[in-house]
XYZ file of C-alpha atoms in Angstrom:
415
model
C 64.316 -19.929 -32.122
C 62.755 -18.030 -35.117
C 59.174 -17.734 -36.017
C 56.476 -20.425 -36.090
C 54.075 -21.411 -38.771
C 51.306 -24.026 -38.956
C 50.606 -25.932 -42.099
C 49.826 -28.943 -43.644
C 52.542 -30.785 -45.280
C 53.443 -33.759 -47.347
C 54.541 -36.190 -45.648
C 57.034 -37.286 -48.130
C 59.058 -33.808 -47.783
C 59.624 -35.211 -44.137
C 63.104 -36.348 -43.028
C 63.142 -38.436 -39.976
C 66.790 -38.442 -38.795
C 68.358 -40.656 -36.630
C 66.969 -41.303 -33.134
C 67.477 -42.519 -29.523
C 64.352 -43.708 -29.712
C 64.358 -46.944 -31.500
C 61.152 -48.752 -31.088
C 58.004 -46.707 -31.418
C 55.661 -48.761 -29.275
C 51.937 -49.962 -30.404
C 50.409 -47.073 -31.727
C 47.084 -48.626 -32.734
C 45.290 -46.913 -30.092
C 47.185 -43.631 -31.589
C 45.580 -44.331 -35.226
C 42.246 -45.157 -33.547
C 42.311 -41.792 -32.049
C 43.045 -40.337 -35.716
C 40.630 -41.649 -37.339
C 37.579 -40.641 -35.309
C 38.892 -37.206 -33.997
C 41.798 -36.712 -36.273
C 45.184 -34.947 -35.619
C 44.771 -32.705 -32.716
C 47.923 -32.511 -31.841
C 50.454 -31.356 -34.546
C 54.408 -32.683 -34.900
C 57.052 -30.563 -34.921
C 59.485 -30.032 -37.702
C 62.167 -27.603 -38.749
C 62.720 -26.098 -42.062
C 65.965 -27.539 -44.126
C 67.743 -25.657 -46.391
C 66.988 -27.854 -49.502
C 63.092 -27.094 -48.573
C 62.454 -30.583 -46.964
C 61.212 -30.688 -43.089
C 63.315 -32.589 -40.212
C 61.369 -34.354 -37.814
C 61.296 -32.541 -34.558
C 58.747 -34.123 -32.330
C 56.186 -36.358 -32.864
C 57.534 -39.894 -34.800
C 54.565 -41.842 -33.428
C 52.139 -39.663 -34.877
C 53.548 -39.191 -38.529
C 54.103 -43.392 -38.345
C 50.445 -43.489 -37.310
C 49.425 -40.915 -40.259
C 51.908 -42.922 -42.528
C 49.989 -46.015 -42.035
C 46.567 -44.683 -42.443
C 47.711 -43.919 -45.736
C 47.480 -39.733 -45.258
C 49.363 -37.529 -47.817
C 49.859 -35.137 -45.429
C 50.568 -34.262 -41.552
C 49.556 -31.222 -39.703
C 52.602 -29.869 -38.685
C 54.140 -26.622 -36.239
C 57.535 -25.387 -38.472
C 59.824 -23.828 -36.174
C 63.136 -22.758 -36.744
C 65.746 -24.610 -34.645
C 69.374 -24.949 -33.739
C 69.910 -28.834 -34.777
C 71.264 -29.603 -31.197
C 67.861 -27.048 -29.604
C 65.840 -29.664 -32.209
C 67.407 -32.748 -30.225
C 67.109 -31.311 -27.123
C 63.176 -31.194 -27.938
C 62.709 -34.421 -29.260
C 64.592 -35.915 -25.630
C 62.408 -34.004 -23.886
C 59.375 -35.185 -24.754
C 60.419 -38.959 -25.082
C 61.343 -39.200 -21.684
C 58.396 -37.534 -20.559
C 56.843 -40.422 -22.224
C 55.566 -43.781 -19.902
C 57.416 -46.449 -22.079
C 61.174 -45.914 -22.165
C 62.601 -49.021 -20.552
C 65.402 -47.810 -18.378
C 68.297 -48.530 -20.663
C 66.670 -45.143 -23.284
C 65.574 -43.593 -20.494
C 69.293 -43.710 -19.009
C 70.644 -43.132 -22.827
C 68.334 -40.206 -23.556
C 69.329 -38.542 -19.864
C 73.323 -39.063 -21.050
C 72.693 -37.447 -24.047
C 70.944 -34.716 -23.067
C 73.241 -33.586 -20.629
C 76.064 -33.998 -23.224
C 74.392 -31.650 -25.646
C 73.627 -28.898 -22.161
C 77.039 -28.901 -21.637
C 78.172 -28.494 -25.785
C 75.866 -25.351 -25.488
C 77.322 -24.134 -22.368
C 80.647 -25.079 -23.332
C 83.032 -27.874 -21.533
C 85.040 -26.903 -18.733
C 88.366 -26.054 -18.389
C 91.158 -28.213 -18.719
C 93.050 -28.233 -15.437
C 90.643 -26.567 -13.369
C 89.621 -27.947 -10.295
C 85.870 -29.370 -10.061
C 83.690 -27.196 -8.266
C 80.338 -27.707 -6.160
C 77.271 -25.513 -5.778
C 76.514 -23.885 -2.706
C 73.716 -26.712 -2.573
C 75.800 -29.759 -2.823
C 77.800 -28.086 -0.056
C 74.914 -28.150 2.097
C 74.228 -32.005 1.197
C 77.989 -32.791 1.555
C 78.013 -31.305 5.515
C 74.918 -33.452 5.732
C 75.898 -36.515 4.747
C 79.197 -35.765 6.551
C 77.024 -35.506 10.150
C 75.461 -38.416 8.909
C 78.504 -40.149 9.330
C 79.299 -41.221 5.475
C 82.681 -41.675 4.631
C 84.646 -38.761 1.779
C 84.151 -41.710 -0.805
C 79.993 -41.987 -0.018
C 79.950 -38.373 -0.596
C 81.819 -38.133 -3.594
C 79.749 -41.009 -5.116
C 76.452 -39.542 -4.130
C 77.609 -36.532 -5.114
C 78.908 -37.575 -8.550
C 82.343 -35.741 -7.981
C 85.855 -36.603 -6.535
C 87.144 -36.898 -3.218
C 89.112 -34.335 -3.333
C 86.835 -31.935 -4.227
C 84.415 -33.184 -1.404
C 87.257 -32.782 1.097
C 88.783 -29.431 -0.078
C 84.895 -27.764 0.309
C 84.011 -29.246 3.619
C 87.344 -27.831 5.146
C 86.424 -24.790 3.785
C 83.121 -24.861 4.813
C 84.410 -25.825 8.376
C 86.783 -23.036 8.650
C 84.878 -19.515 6.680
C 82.447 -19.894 4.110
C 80.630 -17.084 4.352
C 76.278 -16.507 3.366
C 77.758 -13.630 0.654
C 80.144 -16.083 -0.932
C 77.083 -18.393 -1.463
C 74.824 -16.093 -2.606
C 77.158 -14.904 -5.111
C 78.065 -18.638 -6.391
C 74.325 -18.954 -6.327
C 73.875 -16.060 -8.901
C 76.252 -17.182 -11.442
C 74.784 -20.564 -11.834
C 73.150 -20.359 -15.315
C 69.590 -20.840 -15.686
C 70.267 -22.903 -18.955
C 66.771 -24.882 -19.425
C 63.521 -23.009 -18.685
C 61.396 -23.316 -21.169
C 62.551 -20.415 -23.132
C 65.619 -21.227 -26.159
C 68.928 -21.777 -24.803
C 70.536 -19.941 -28.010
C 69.466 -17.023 -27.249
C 70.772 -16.291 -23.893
C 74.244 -15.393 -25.567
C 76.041 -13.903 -22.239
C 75.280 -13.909 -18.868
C 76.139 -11.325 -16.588
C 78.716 -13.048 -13.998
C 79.931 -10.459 -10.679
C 83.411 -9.345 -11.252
C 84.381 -10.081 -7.687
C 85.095 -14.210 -7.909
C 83.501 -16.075 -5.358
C 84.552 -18.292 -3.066
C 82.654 -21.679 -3.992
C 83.483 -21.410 -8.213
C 80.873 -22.847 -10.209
C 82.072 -24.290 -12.988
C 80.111 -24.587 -16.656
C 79.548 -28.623 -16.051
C 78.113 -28.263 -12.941
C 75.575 -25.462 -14.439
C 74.748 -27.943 -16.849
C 74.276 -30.908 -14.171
C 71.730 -28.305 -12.441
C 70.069 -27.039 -15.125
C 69.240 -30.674 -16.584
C 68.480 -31.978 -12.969
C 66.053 -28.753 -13.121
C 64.290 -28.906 -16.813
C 64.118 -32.641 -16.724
C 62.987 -32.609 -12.803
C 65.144 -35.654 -11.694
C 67.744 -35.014 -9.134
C 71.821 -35.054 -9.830
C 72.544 -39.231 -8.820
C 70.445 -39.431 -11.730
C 72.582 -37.795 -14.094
C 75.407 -39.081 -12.767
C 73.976 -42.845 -13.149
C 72.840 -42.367 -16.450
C 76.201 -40.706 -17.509
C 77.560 -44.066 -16.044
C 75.586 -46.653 -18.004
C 76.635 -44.591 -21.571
C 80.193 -44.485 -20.510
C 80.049 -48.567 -19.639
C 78.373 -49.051 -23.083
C 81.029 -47.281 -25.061
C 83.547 -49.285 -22.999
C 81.864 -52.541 -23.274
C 78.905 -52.405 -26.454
C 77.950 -55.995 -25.400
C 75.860 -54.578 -23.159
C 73.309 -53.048 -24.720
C 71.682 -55.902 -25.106
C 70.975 -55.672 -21.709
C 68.202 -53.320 -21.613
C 68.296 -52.841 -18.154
C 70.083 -49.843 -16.752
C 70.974 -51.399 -13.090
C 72.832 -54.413 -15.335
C 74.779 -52.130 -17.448
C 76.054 -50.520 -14.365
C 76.243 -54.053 -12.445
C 78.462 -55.783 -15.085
C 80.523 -52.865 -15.822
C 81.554 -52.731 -12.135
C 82.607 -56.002 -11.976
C 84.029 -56.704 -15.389
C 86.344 -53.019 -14.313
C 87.789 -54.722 -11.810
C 91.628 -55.897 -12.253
C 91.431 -58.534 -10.058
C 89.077 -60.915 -12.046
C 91.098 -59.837 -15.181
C 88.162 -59.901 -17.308
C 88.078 -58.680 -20.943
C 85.588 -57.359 -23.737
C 85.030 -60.778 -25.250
C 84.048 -61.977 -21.592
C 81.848 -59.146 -21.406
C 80.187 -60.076 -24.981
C 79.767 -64.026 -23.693
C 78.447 -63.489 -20.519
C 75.941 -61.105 -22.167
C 75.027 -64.295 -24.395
C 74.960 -66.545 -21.737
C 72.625 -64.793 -20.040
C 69.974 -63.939 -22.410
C 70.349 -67.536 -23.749
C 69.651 -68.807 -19.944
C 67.937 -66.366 -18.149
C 70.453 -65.247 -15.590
C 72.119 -62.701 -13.766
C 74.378 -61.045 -16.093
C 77.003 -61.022 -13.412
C 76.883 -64.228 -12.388
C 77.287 -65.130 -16.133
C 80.640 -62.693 -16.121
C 81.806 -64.652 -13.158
C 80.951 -68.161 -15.049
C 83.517 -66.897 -17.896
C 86.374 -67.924 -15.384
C 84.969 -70.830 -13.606
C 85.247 -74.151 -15.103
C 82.216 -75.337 -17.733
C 81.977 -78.284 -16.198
C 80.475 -76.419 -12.934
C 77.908 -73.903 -15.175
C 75.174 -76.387 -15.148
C 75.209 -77.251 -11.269
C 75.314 -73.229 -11.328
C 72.425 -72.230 -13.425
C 70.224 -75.382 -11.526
C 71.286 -73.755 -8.351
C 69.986 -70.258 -9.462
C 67.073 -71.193 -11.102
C 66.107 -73.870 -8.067
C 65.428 -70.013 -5.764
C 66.768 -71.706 -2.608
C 69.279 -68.814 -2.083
C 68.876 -65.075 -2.708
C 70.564 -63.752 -5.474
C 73.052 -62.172 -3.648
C 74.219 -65.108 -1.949
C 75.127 -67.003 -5.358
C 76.488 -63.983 -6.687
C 79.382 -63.440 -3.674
C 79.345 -67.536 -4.284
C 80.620 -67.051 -7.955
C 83.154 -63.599 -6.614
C 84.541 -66.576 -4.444
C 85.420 -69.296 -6.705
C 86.592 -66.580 -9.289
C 88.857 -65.283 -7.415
C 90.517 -68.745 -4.952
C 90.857 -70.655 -8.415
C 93.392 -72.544 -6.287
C 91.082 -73.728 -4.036
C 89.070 -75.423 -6.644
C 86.179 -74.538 -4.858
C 82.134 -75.774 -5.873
C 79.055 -73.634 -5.653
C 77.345 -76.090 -3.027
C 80.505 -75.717 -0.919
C 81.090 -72.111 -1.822
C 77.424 -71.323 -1.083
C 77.641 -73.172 2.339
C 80.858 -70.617 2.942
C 78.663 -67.694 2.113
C 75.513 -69.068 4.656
C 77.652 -69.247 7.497
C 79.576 -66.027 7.438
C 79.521 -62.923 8.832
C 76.854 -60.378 8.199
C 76.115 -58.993 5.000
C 77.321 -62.514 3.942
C 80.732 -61.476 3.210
C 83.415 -64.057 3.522
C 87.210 -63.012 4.641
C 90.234 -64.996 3.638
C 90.737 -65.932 6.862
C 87.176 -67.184 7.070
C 88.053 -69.685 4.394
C 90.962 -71.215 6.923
C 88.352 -71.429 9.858
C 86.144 -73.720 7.979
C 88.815 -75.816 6.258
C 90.630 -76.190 9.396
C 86.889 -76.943 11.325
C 86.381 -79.535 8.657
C 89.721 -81.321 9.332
C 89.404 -81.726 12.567
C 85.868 -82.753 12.552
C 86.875 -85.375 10.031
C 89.678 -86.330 12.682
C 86.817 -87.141 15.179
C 84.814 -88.762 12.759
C 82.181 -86.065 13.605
C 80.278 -83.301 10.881
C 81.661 -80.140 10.888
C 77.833 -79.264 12.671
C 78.372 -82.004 15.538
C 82.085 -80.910 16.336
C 80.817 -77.234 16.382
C 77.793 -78.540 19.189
C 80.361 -80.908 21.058
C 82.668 -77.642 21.978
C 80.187 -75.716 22.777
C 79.085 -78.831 25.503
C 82.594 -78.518 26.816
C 82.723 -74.601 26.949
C 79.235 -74.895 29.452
C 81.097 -77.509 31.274
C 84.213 -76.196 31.877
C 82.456 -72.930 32.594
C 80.474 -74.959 35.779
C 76.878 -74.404 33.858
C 76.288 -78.137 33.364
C 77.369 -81.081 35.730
C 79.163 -84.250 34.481
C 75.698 -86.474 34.016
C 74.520 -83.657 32.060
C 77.665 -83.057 29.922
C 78.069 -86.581 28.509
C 74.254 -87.453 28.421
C 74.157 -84.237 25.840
C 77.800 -85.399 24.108
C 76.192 -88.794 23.191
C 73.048 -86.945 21.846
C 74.986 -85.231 19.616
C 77.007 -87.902 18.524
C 73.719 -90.267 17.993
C 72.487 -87.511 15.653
C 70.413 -85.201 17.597
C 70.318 -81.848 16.752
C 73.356 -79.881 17.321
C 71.758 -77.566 20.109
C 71.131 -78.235 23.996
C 68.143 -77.230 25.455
């Protein structure tokens, strides 16, 4: 970064180039605070060769100044590397209260994209490497009980990586082999330029836990921006689902990009772009989950109506109607409703997920209750009568004063 300067400039010699940042907010308060104490705090710019300014930092305020009708900005000129000049302007959006999560995840992505240009990609071919510190957190989670694929995903990294380092962590990893990984990490983002830390001195002995130039750049983000590496890794996640699938930007909400991406990635359902872009539709136009209007792309449209009453009505959590729509997507040959499906999903297992086999259970409960000209609910009472009998717990006068109960219509439990 070269010298500074401060000066007033015209604001007409200021380019604005292209940002994350697309909406700028309500900055009435902002010109309110102009006009009685004026501009305290300057923008940024950096000189351009044809003598015009690039916008650095500070959009709102030059807006704000714009609309007041000023002439001129006060203004810090400081000479910057274009991707050093991004970097800045990241910085201090997301430092900012209103990002909705969708920037906020955007401007995270990017940033670490352009830490990692700077530092320069790693290898192809090269194995993917851990710091001594997501060692540590692998060996806990691992006493913890979580499964190689828990730690990988919490970790952001593969399972083979997570395996290979706890085996070697099990069998020698010695404090000097950590210490020396811990050296070479790069301290990329600390306030002072990036550009002009051109080397680093690295040991010439190669340690045993290699730390590769990505995973500097994961730390040194995680550091500057003070958010911790699942953070990264999610925001990394809702850019790459974008790309895949643009639909959903429309989304706005982080958590949905991820949600829709996860399920519209899976073979099974066989979903494609152009269900991706409808669903999106659908569920701005009706205020719904975005995954339950993914799933509605391969149900019948005859059903969508009954489904968006039954989400709207709030009867059922969210969850339930969503592993209600996973159902009838995937047993189209069962030709299965969302009342029926739903009542599949209330009487399973816990965590409310329904087996295959489940499925039989019910159907085959159903048939025989029909049989006996019983509900499903009465048959279900009626056995258990006979299991207390049969088991001595309740004489004869007992057993068929309760089996009449039931069949009058009482309620299918004995006191």
């Amino acid at each position: 970064m070269g010298l500074e300067r401060f000066e007033l400039i015209p604001i007409e010699k200021i380019d604005v180039p292209e940002r994350l940042r697309k909406d700028l907010g309500d900055i009435e308060d902002l010109k309110r605070s102009i006009k009685i104490v004026g501009g305290i705090l300057p923008i940024i710019v950096r000189p351009k060769e044809d003598g015009r300014y690039a916008l650095v930092v500070g959009e709102r305020r030059l807006q704000a100044f714009k609309e007041l009708g000023y002439t001129r900005v006060p203004a810090i000129i400081r000479s910057y590397d274009p991707l050093m000049a991004e970097l800045a302007e990241i910085e201090e959006n997301l430092r900012r209260k209103d990002y909705d999560s969708l920037e906020r995840a955007k401007a995270i992505a990017r940033y670490y994209e352009i830490v990692k240009q700077i530092l320069g990609e790693p290898k192809p071919g090269r194995p993917e490497a851990l710091t001594p510190e997501q060692v540590e957190k692998a060996k806990q989670l691992r006493a913890q009980g979580k499964s190689l694929s828990e730690i990988a995903e919490e970790l952001g990294t593969g399972k083979v990586t997570v395996k290979r380092y706890l085996e070697k962590a099990e069998t020698a990893v010695q404090a000097s082999s950590a210490e020396s990984a811990e050296k070479i990490v790069p301290k990329l983002v600390q306030r002072a330029p990036i550009l002009e830390r051109e080397s680093a001195s690295v040991p010439e002995k190669k340690p045993e836990l290699e730390v590769l130039p990505e995973r500097s750049a994961t730390r040194a983000v995680a550091e500057e921006l003070d958010i911790d590496h699942a953070t990264i890794v999610r925001a990394a996640k809702t850019v790459d689902a974008i790309r895949r699938y643009p639909a959903l930007e429309r989304l706005r909400r982080a958590s949905d990009v991820q949600r829709v991406a996860r399920v519209a990635d899976n073979r099974l359902f066989g979903f494609t772009r152009k269900d991706v872009e409808e669903a999106v539709a659908l569920a701005l136009e009706e205020d719904i989950d975005p995954v339950l209007a993914l799933y509605m792309q391969k149900i019948p449209r005859e059903q969508w109506d009954r489904i968006i009453e039954v989400y709207r009505e709030g009867r059922y959590p969210r969850e339930w109607i969503l592993e209600a729509a996973s159902l009838i997507v995937s047993n189209p040959e069962k030709q299965l409703t969302i009342d029926r499906t739903l009542k599949l999903v209330v009487m399973s297992p816990k965590e409310y997920r329904v087996k295959v086999w489940y499925h039989f259970i019910v159907e085959k409960l159903e048939e025989a209750a029909a049989k006996a000209g019983l509900t499903v609910e009465q048959y279900i009472a009626i056995a258990a009568i006979e299991k207390l009998y049969n088991e001595g717990l309740l004489d004869e006068v007992y057993y068929d004063e309760a089996v009449k109960f039931v069949k009058r219509g009482g309620p299918p439990i004995v006191q």
